[in-house]
Amino acid sequence: MAVSCQDDDDNEPVPDPTQLMATPLAQSLTLPIGMSVDNQGRAWVTESGTGQNDARVSLVTTDGKVYPALTGFTSVLANGNAEGIGHVLYRDGTLYVLDGGAGRLYTVDVSGFKPGDTPRTAQSLTSEDIGTYVRSQNLSTPINTNLFNMTFGPDGNLYLVDSGANAIIKRISATKAVSVFARFPRITATTEAVPTGIVYDGQKFLVSTLTGFPFTNGAAKIFQVDMAGTVSEFRNGFTTLTDIALSANNNPIVTEYAQFILAPPPPGFVARTGRITNGEGVPLLTTLDRPTDIERVNDRTYYVLCNGDGTLQKLTY
């Protein structure tokens, strides 16, 4: 199952990773959340900011230099954390940015952006209000929305994960019309799924889940969703999943945010207990500080973004 892809250099099968080696690429990012890699190998990264409506999107070059590109997104303090901006998706010179705090999707032409250019402000960008529609659908109790992550489906439409509404919202690219595509069941009677990452593997969507409080070890799941919007369980036994990527062989690789402790007080996520695992839950890299995003750059290279220590790391095997 792990040897179907061919290595571009030597035409040999590319195995899935069994262990990943990390090297620093960029540091001092301000509570990074999501990233997307363009066709030059550069990472477009969302940073949550300090809670003063100073979230931004930065471009990280292949040599690790950081250039602010889009500034002034929602950043508010809630539960001791800066919240607002979500993930970003690059495609053909266009950047899609989710501001979950404002319930908006931004669409930005970045094809002409060069490192060092003056950043554009969020207020100057084209955006769509999707949060109002999500709230009108009464998908959660209490009503909630947090547009968090996204991917394109095989139909060319955008599929948005809403971690507040526990749903996928479908956006038709041609008309920008939105609808509820899928809803995720609770993990337990009292624990919400909280979907976080989404990929399409050629046959179905795979969605990672964080789970809600108390973030029980082993409670998180990967769900699969077919093109009819039918949701079923794909894998279980994970802890606080924050993102999902596909290997060169189309197998899932996920990030586990951290272990959560209730006692001794105060309760919270424990630093450097984050991990990357394969779809079977086998650890590939440990002691990460609250990873939030993983992206495959090429057959044997990944980037991982860590919220806890503000780093972007390059992973190889």
mmCIF file of C-alpha atoms in Angstrom:
data_model
loop_
_atom_site.group_PDB
_atom_site.id
_atom_site.type_symbol
_atom_site.label_atom_id
_atom_site.label_comp_id
_atom_site.label_asym_id
_atom_site.label_seq_id
_atom_site.Cartn_x
_atom_site.Cartn_y
_atom_site.Cartn_z
ATOM 1 C CA MET A 1 0.000 0.000 0.000
ATOM 2 C CA ALA A 2 2.948 2.326 0.607
ATOM 3 C CA VAL A 3 5.037 1.680 -2.485
ATOM 4 C CA SER A 4 2.870 2.699 -5.429
ATOM 5 C CA CYS A 5 4.377 6.150 -6.049
ATOM 6 C CA GLN A 6 7.549 6.502 -8.121
ATOM 7 C CA ASP A 7 10.417 8.788 -7.101
ATOM 8 C CA ASP A 8 11.023 11.447 -9.773
ATOM 9 C CA ASP A 9 14.816 11.187 -9.514
ATOM 10 C CA ASP A 10 15.509 7.488 -9.777
ATOM 11 C CA ASN A 11 12.129 6.058 -10.779
ATOM 12 C CA GLU A 12 12.161 3.925 -7.636
ATOM 13 C CA PRO A 13 9.078 3.443 -5.464
ATOM 14 C CA VAL A 14 8.685 6.105 -2.773
ATOM 15 C CA PRO A 15 7.866 4.539 0.587
ATOM 16 C CA ASP A 16 5.720 6.325 3.116
ATOM 17 C CA PRO A 17 7.725 7.801 6.016
ATOM 18 C CA THR A 18 8.352 5.683 9.093
ATOM 19 C CA GLN A 19 10.284 8.459 10.821
ATOM 20 C CA LEU A 20 10.656 12.152 10.033
ATOM 21 C CA MET A 21 13.672 14.372 10.672
ATOM 22 C CA ALA A 22 12.994 18.060 11.421
ATOM 23 C CA THR A 23 15.188 21.048 10.603
ATOM 24 C CA PRO A 24 14.200 24.684 11.373
ATOM 25 C CA LEU A 25 13.067 26.829 8.446
ATOM 26 C CA ALA A 26 11.489 29.914 10.061
ATOM 27 C CA GLN A 27 11.116 31.118 13.641
ATOM 28 C CA SER A 28 9.452 33.941 15.614
ATOM 29 C CA LEU A 29 6.088 33.548 13.897
ATOM 30 C CA THR A 30 3.258 34.970 16.026
ATOM 31 C CA LEU A 31 0.943 32.082 16.930
ATOM 32 C CA PRO A 32 0.836 30.566 13.438
ATOM 33 C CA ILE A 33 -2.233 28.540 12.457
ATOM 34 C CA GLY A 34 -2.218 27.491 8.805
ATOM 35 C CA MET A 35 -0.140 27.453 5.643
ATOM 36 C CA SER A 36 -0.235 26.597 1.970
ATOM 37 C CA VAL A 37 2.751 25.946 -0.284
ATOM 38 C CA ASP A 38 2.909 27.562 -3.716
ATOM 39 C CA ASN A 39 4.552 26.225 -6.866
ATOM 40 C CA GLN A 40 7.874 27.823 -5.895
ATOM 41 C CA GLY A 41 8.024 25.922 -2.610
ATOM 42 C CA ARG A 42 7.244 29.036 -0.566
ATOM 43 C CA ALA A 43 4.820 28.834 2.353
ATOM 44 C CA TRP A 44 1.981 31.304 2.842
ATOM 45 C CA VAL A 45 1.390 31.314 6.605
ATOM 46 C CA THR A 46 -1.407 32.734 8.758
ATOM 47 C CA GLU A 47 -0.352 34.268 12.082
ATOM 48 C CA SER A 48 -2.961 34.853 14.807
ATOM 49 C CA GLY A 49 -1.312 37.999 16.184
ATOM 50 C CA THR A 50 -1.592 39.438 19.691
ATOM 51 C CA GLY A 51 -5.346 39.944 20.050
ATOM 52 C CA GLN A 52 -5.272 43.497 18.692
ATOM 53 C CA ASN A 53 -6.752 42.769 15.256
ATOM 54 C CA ASP A 54 -3.207 42.270 13.984
ATOM 55 C CA ALA A 55 -3.458 38.802 12.471
ATOM 56 C CA ARG A 56 -1.701 38.529 9.142
ATOM 57 C CA VAL A 57 -0.607 36.323 6.270
ATOM 58 C CA SER A 58 3.143 36.114 5.711
ATOM 59 C CA LEU A 59 5.206 34.630 2.923
ATOM 60 C CA VAL A 60 8.050 32.363 4.047
ATOM 61 C CA THR A 61 10.671 31.860 1.346
ATOM 62 C CA THR A 62 12.586 28.640 0.829
ATOM 63 C CA ASP A 63 15.535 30.096 2.758
ATOM 64 C CA GLY A 64 13.329 30.849 5.778
ATOM 65 C CA LYS A 65 12.882 34.610 5.415
ATOM 66 C CA VAL A 66 9.484 35.963 6.494
ATOM 67 C CA TYR A 67 7.686 38.749 4.610
ATOM 68 C CA PRO A 68 4.279 40.097 5.743
ATOM 69 C CA ALA A 69 1.934 40.066 2.751
ATOM 70 C CA LEU A 70 -1.598 40.688 4.104
ATOM 71 C CA THR A 71 -2.269 42.445 7.422
ATOM 72 C CA GLY A 72 -5.068 43.631 9.692
ATOM 73 C CA PHE A 73 -7.176 40.478 10.026
ATOM 74 C CA THR A 74 -9.324 39.703 13.067
ATOM 75 C CA SER A 75 -7.354 38.884 16.216
ATOM 76 C CA VAL A 76 -9.134 38.918 19.562
ATOM 77 C CA LEU A 77 -8.229 37.483 22.938
ATOM 78 C CA ALA A 78 -10.470 34.599 24.018
ATOM 79 C CA ASN A 79 -9.720 32.003 26.676
ATOM 80 C CA GLY A 80 -6.199 33.376 26.934
ATOM 81 C CA ASN A 81 -5.456 32.926 23.230
ATOM 82 C CA ALA A 82 -5.524 35.120 20.152
ATOM 83 C CA GLU A 83 -8.307 33.896 17.877
ATOM 84 C CA GLY A 84 -9.727 34.879 14.512
ATOM 85 C CA ILE A 85 -7.779 33.951 11.403
ATOM 86 C CA GLY A 86 -7.840 30.345 10.181
ATOM 87 C CA HIS A 87 -6.140 28.545 7.339
ATOM 88 C CA VAL A 88 -5.043 29.675 3.892
ATOM 89 C CA LEU A 89 -5.071 27.913 0.520
ATOM 90 C CA TYR A 90 -2.939 28.790 -2.519
ATOM 91 C CA ARG A 91 -3.982 27.880 -6.028
ATOM 92 C CA ASP A 92 -2.788 29.244 -9.389
ATOM 93 C CA GLY A 93 -1.709 32.639 -8.078
ATOM 94 C CA THR A 94 -4.786 33.116 -5.898
ATOM 95 C CA LEU A 95 -4.771 32.975 -2.128
ATOM 96 C CA TYR A 96 -7.907 32.008 -0.196
ATOM 97 C CA VAL A 97 -7.880 33.150 3.426
ATOM 98 C CA LEU A 98 -10.370 32.167 6.128
ATOM 99 C CA ASP A 99 -11.092 34.667 8.899
ATOM 100 C CA GLY A 100 -13.204 32.516 11.170
ATOM 101 C CA GLY A 101 -13.605 35.274 13.740
ATOM 102 C CA ALA A 102 -15.278 37.485 11.159
ATOM 103 C CA GLY A 103 -16.927 34.624 9.263
ATOM 104 C CA ARG A 104 -15.345 35.736 6.016
ATOM 105 C CA LEU A 105 -13.522 34.170 3.066
ATOM 106 C CA TYR A 106 -10.973 36.421 1.364
ATOM 107 C CA THR A 107 -9.869 35.842 -2.219
ATOM 108 C CA VAL A 108 -6.603 37.567 -3.112
ATOM 109 C CA ASP A 109 -4.557 37.672 -6.311
ATOM 110 C CA VAL A 110 -0.966 37.286 -5.073
ATOM 111 C CA SER A 111 0.570 36.365 -8.429
ATOM 112 C CA GLY A 112 2.418 39.687 -8.550
ATOM 113 C CA PHE A 113 3.529 39.797 -4.914
ATOM 114 C CA LYS A 114 7.279 39.946 -4.398
ATOM 115 C CA PRO A 115 9.083 39.506 -1.068
ATOM 116 C CA GLY A 116 9.500 42.948 0.456
ATOM 117 C CA ASP A 117 6.457 44.503 -1.230
ATOM 118 C CA THR A 118 4.252 46.679 0.987
ATOM 119 C CA PRO A 119 1.608 44.439 2.619
ATOM 120 C CA ARG A 120 -2.022 44.858 1.635
ATOM 121 C CA THR A 121 -4.586 45.405 4.375
ATOM 122 C CA ALA A 122 -7.547 43.119 4.971
ATOM 123 C CA GLN A 123 -9.864 46.103 4.595
ATOM 124 C CA SER A 124 -8.705 46.564 0.990
ATOM 125 C CA LEU A 125 -9.389 42.956 -0.014
ATOM 126 C CA THR A 126 -12.401 41.277 -1.584
ATOM 127 C CA SER A 127 -14.240 39.013 0.837
ATOM 128 C CA GLU A 128 -17.454 37.043 1.243
ATOM 129 C CA ASP A 129 -19.619 36.826 4.350
ATOM 130 C CA ILE A 130 -20.173 33.104 4.875
ATOM 131 C CA GLY A 131 -20.538 33.147 8.652
ATOM 132 C CA THR A 132 -23.988 34.748 8.518
ATOM 133 C CA TYR A 133 -25.247 31.903 6.335
ATOM 134 C CA VAL A 134 -23.735 29.267 8.634
ATOM 135 C CA ARG A 135 -25.368 30.791 11.720
ATOM 136 C CA SER A 136 -28.722 30.864 9.921
ATOM 137 C CA GLN A 137 -28.615 27.077 9.507
ATOM 138 C CA ASN A 138 -28.732 26.386 13.283
ATOM 139 C CA LEU A 139 -26.090 23.676 13.001
ATOM 140 C CA SER A 140 -24.915 23.781 16.610
ATOM 141 C CA THR A 141 -26.213 24.468 20.115
ATOM 142 C CA PRO A 142 -25.432 27.170 20.974
ATOM 143 C CA ILE A 143 -25.217 28.540 17.431
ATOM 144 C CA ASN A 144 -21.587 28.867 16.467
ATOM 145 C CA THR A 145 -19.328 29.243 13.447
ATOM 146 C CA ASN A 146 -15.572 29.209 12.931
ATOM 147 C CA LEU A 147 -14.536 28.821 9.305
ATOM 148 C CA PHE A 148 -11.196 27.123 9.795
ATOM 149 C CA ASN A 149 -9.838 25.109 6.869
ATOM 150 C CA MET A 150 -10.571 24.269 3.232
ATOM 151 C CA THR A 151 -9.710 22.285 0.141
ATOM 152 C CA PHE A 152 -10.857 22.031 -3.443
ATOM 153 C CA GLY A 153 -12.954 19.042 -4.427
ATOM 154 C CA PRO A 154 -12.776 17.140 -7.721
ATOM 155 C CA ASP A 155 -15.605 19.336 -9.027
ATOM 156 C CA GLY A 156 -13.496 22.491 -8.662
ATOM 157 C CA ASN A 157 -15.613 23.783 -5.803
ATOM 158 C CA LEU A 158 -14.304 24.858 -2.418
ATOM 159 C CA TYR A 159 -15.135 22.805 0.682
ATOM 160 C CA LEU A 160 -14.820 24.733 3.946
ATOM 161 C CA VAL A 161 -14.456 23.074 7.334
ATOM 162 C CA ASP A 162 -16.363 24.958 10.041
ATOM 163 C CA SER A 163 -15.013 23.842 13.417
ATOM 164 C CA GLY A 164 -17.653 25.814 15.328
ATOM 165 C CA ALA A 165 -20.637 24.452 13.423
ATOM 166 C CA ASN A 166 -19.126 20.933 13.079
ATOM 167 C CA ALA A 167 -19.853 20.942 9.379
ATOM 168 C CA ILE A 168 -18.456 21.258 5.869
ATOM 169 C CA ILE A 169 -19.751 24.189 3.831
ATOM 170 C CA LYS A 170 -19.657 23.827 0.050
ATOM 171 C CA ARG A 171 -18.963 26.950 -2.020
ATOM 172 C CA ILE A 172 -19.678 26.804 -5.745
ATOM 173 C CA SER A 173 -16.709 28.449 -7.478
ATOM 174 C CA ALA A 174 -18.718 29.746 -10.450
ATOM 175 C CA THR A 175 -21.482 31.439 -8.445
ATOM 176 C CA LYS A 176 -20.060 31.695 -4.891
ATOM 177 C CA ALA A 177 -23.302 30.102 -3.627
ATOM 178 C CA VAL A 178 -22.879 28.232 -0.333
ATOM 179 C CA SER A 179 -24.688 25.265 1.177
ATOM 180 C CA VAL A 180 -24.287 22.736 3.975
ATOM 181 C CA PHE A 181 -22.462 19.754 2.496
ATOM 182 C CA ALA A 182 -21.942 17.539 5.560
ATOM 183 C CA ARG A 183 -22.380 17.510 9.343
ATOM 184 C CA PHE A 184 -20.218 15.672 11.856
ATOM 185 C CA PRO A 185 -21.661 13.687 14.758
ATOM 186 C CA ARG A 186 -20.565 14.213 18.327
ATOM 187 C CA ILE A 187 -17.636 12.116 19.524
ATOM 188 C CA THR A 188 -19.609 11.345 22.691
ATOM 189 C CA ALA A 189 -22.953 12.551 23.979
ATOM 190 C CA THR A 190 -21.268 15.642 25.405
ATOM 191 C CA THR A 191 -18.169 16.082 23.209
ATOM 192 C CA GLU A 192 -18.268 17.764 19.816
ATOM 193 C CA ALA A 193 -16.123 16.591 16.910
ATOM 194 C CA VAL A 194 -14.553 20.010 16.074
ATOM 195 C CA PRO A 195 -13.282 19.309 12.520
ATOM 196 C CA THR A 196 -9.927 20.903 11.721
ATOM 197 C CA GLY A 197 -8.278 19.620 8.536
ATOM 198 C CA ILE A 198 -9.578 18.384 5.192
ATOM 199 C CA VAL A 199 -8.044 16.708 2.125
ATOM 200 C CA TYR A 200 -9.431 14.895 -0.907
ATOM 201 C CA ASP A 201 -7.665 11.600 -1.657
ATOM 202 C CA GLY A 202 -9.085 11.014 -5.122
ATOM 203 C CA GLN A 203 -12.166 9.151 -3.910
ATOM 204 C CA LYS A 204 -13.322 10.883 -0.734
ATOM 205 C CA PHE A 205 -12.634 13.682 1.708
ATOM 206 C CA LEU A 206 -10.704 12.868 4.889
ATOM 207 C CA VAL A 207 -11.311 15.184 7.845
ATOM 208 C CA SER A 208 -9.334 15.402 11.083
ATOM 209 C CA THR A 209 -11.006 16.349 14.380
ATOM 210 C CA LEU A 210 -9.718 18.092 17.486
ATOM 211 C CA THR A 211 -12.622 17.104 19.773
ATOM 212 C CA GLY A 212 -13.966 19.491 22.393
ATOM 213 C CA PHE A 213 -13.241 19.808 26.108
ATOM 214 C CA PRO A 214 -11.852 17.852 27.935
ATOM 215 C CA PHE A 215 -9.763 16.842 24.866
ATOM 216 C CA THR A 216 -9.527 13.234 26.005
ATOM 217 C CA ASN A 217 -6.517 11.224 24.865
ATOM 218 C CA GLY A 218 -7.466 8.806 22.092
ATOM 219 C CA ALA A 219 -10.873 10.397 21.453
ATOM 220 C CA ALA A 220 -10.093 12.169 18.167
ATOM 221 C CA LYS A 221 -11.054 10.590 14.851
ATOM 222 C CA ILE A 222 -10.509 10.870 11.132
ATOM 223 C CA PHE A 223 -13.832 10.927 9.294
ATOM 224 C CA GLN A 224 -14.408 10.145 5.634
ATOM 225 C CA VAL A 225 -16.995 12.005 3.566
ATOM 226 C CA ASP A 226 -18.129 10.914 0.115
ATOM 227 C CA MET A 227 -19.235 13.276 -2.646
ATOM 228 C CA ALA A 228 -22.848 12.871 -1.533
ATOM 229 C CA GLY A 229 -21.902 14.331 1.861
ATOM 230 C CA THR A 230 -22.263 11.045 3.730
ATOM 231 C CA VAL A 231 -20.052 10.979 6.833
ATOM 232 C CA SER A 232 -18.546 7.830 8.345
ATOM 233 C CA GLU A 233 -15.635 6.978 10.597
ATOM 234 C CA PHE A 234 -12.315 6.264 8.880
ATOM 235 C CA ARG A 235 -9.859 5.869 11.797
ATOM 236 C CA ASN A 236 -9.991 6.465 15.552
ATOM 237 C CA GLY A 237 -7.700 6.523 18.563
ATOM 238 C CA PHE A 238 -5.994 9.887 17.997
ATOM 239 C CA THR A 239 -5.525 12.858 20.332
ATOM 240 C CA THR A 240 -6.418 16.480 19.450
ATOM 241 C CA LEU A 241 -5.923 16.317 15.683
ATOM 242 C CA THR A 242 -5.293 19.691 14.057
ATOM 243 C CA ASP A 243 -4.533 18.885 10.430
ATOM 244 C CA ILE A 244 -4.230 16.159 7.823
ATOM 245 C CA ALA A 245 -2.081 15.747 4.724
ATOM 246 C CA LEU A 246 -1.585 12.964 2.192
ATOM 247 C CA SER A 247 1.645 11.104 1.573
ATOM 248 C CA ALA A 248 3.002 10.528 -1.927
ATOM 249 C CA ASN A 249 0.952 7.314 -1.842
ATOM 250 C CA ASN A 250 -2.252 9.106 -0.801
ATOM 251 C CA ASN A 251 -2.143 7.827 2.781
ATOM 252 C CA PRO A 252 -3.072 10.190 5.621
ATOM 253 C CA ILE A 253 -0.498 11.871 7.845
ATOM 254 C CA VAL A 254 -1.842 13.920 10.758
ATOM 255 C CA THR A 255 -0.757 16.366 13.436
ATOM 256 C CA GLU A 256 -1.731 15.856 17.079
ATOM 257 C CA TYR A 257 -1.758 19.200 18.887
ATOM 258 C CA ALA A 258 -0.882 18.241 22.480
ATOM 259 C CA GLN A 259 -1.882 16.300 25.568
ATOM 260 C CA PHE A 260 -4.436 18.120 27.739
ATOM 261 C CA ILE A 261 -4.328 17.957 31.535
ATOM 262 C CA LEU A 262 -7.035 18.908 34.021
ATOM 263 C CA ALA A 263 -4.871 18.695 37.135
ATOM 264 C CA PRO A 264 -2.827 20.065 38.700
ATOM 265 C CA PRO A 265 -4.430 23.443 37.941
ATOM 266 C CA PRO A 266 -4.537 25.395 35.812
ATOM 267 C CA PRO A 267 -5.781 22.946 33.153
ATOM 268 C CA GLY A 268 -4.263 23.239 29.700
ATOM 269 C CA PHE A 269 -2.299 21.772 26.822
ATOM 270 C CA VAL A 270 1.160 20.535 27.708
ATOM 271 C CA ALA A 271 4.019 22.037 25.691
ATOM 272 C CA ARG A 272 6.033 19.713 23.447
ATOM 273 C CA THR A 273 3.612 16.813 23.617
ATOM 274 C CA GLY A 274 2.509 17.280 20.013
ATOM 275 C CA ARG A 275 3.170 14.596 17.417
ATOM 276 C CA ILE A 276 2.944 13.667 13.776
ATOM 277 C CA THR A 277 1.554 10.199 13.100
ATOM 278 C CA ASN A 278 0.495 8.183 10.097
ATOM 279 C CA GLY A 279 -3.078 7.088 9.500
ATOM 280 C CA GLU A 280 -2.620 4.095 11.765
ATOM 281 C CA GLY A 281 -1.539 6.278 14.682
ATOM 282 C CA VAL A 282 2.139 5.275 14.466
ATOM 283 C CA PRO A 283 4.344 8.226 15.576
ATOM 284 C CA LEU A 284 6.603 9.704 12.903
ATOM 285 C CA LEU A 285 7.867 12.691 14.946
ATOM 286 C CA THR A 286 7.322 13.581 18.613
ATOM 287 C CA THR A 287 7.937 16.428 21.119
ATOM 288 C CA LEU A 288 6.526 19.103 18.832
ATOM 289 C CA ASP A 289 5.140 22.250 20.454
ATOM 290 C CA ARG A 290 1.468 22.341 19.472
ATOM 291 C CA PRO A 291 1.574 21.711 15.694
ATOM 292 C CA THR A 292 -1.342 23.127 13.713
ATOM 293 C CA ASP A 293 -0.619 22.401 10.051
ATOM 294 C CA ILE A 294 1.279 19.914 7.902
ATOM 295 C CA GLU A 295 1.770 20.182 4.144
ATOM 296 C CA ARG A 296 3.599 17.912 1.724
ATOM 297 C CA VAL A 297 6.051 19.873 -0.443
ATOM 298 C CA ASN A 298 7.271 16.985 -2.583
ATOM 299 C CA ASP A 299 7.473 13.185 -2.391
ATOM 300 C CA ARG A 300 9.846 13.118 0.588
ATOM 301 C CA THR A 301 9.507 16.592 2.118
ATOM 302 C CA TYR A 302 6.882 18.125 4.395
ATOM 303 C CA TYR A 303 6.479 21.403 6.267
ATOM 304 C CA VAL A 304 5.005 21.490 9.774
ATOM 305 C CA LEU A 305 3.809 24.645 11.523
ATOM 306 C CA CYS A 306 3.931 24.854 15.334
ATOM 307 C CA ASN A 307 1.753 27.314 17.192
ATOM 308 C CA GLY A 308 3.467 26.818 20.542
ATOM 309 C CA ASP A 309 6.978 27.901 19.613
ATOM 310 C CA GLY A 310 6.165 29.925 16.480
ATOM 311 C CA THR A 311 8.194 27.785 14.108
ATOM 312 C CA LEU A 312 7.977 26.427 10.583
ATOM 313 C CA GLN A 313 10.031 23.251 10.250
ATOM 314 C CA LYS A 314 11.117 21.228 7.241
ATOM 315 C CA LEU A 315 10.616 17.483 7.537
ATOM 316 C CA THR A 316 12.498 14.909 5.501
ATOM 317 C CA TYR A 317 13.082 11.152 5.456
#
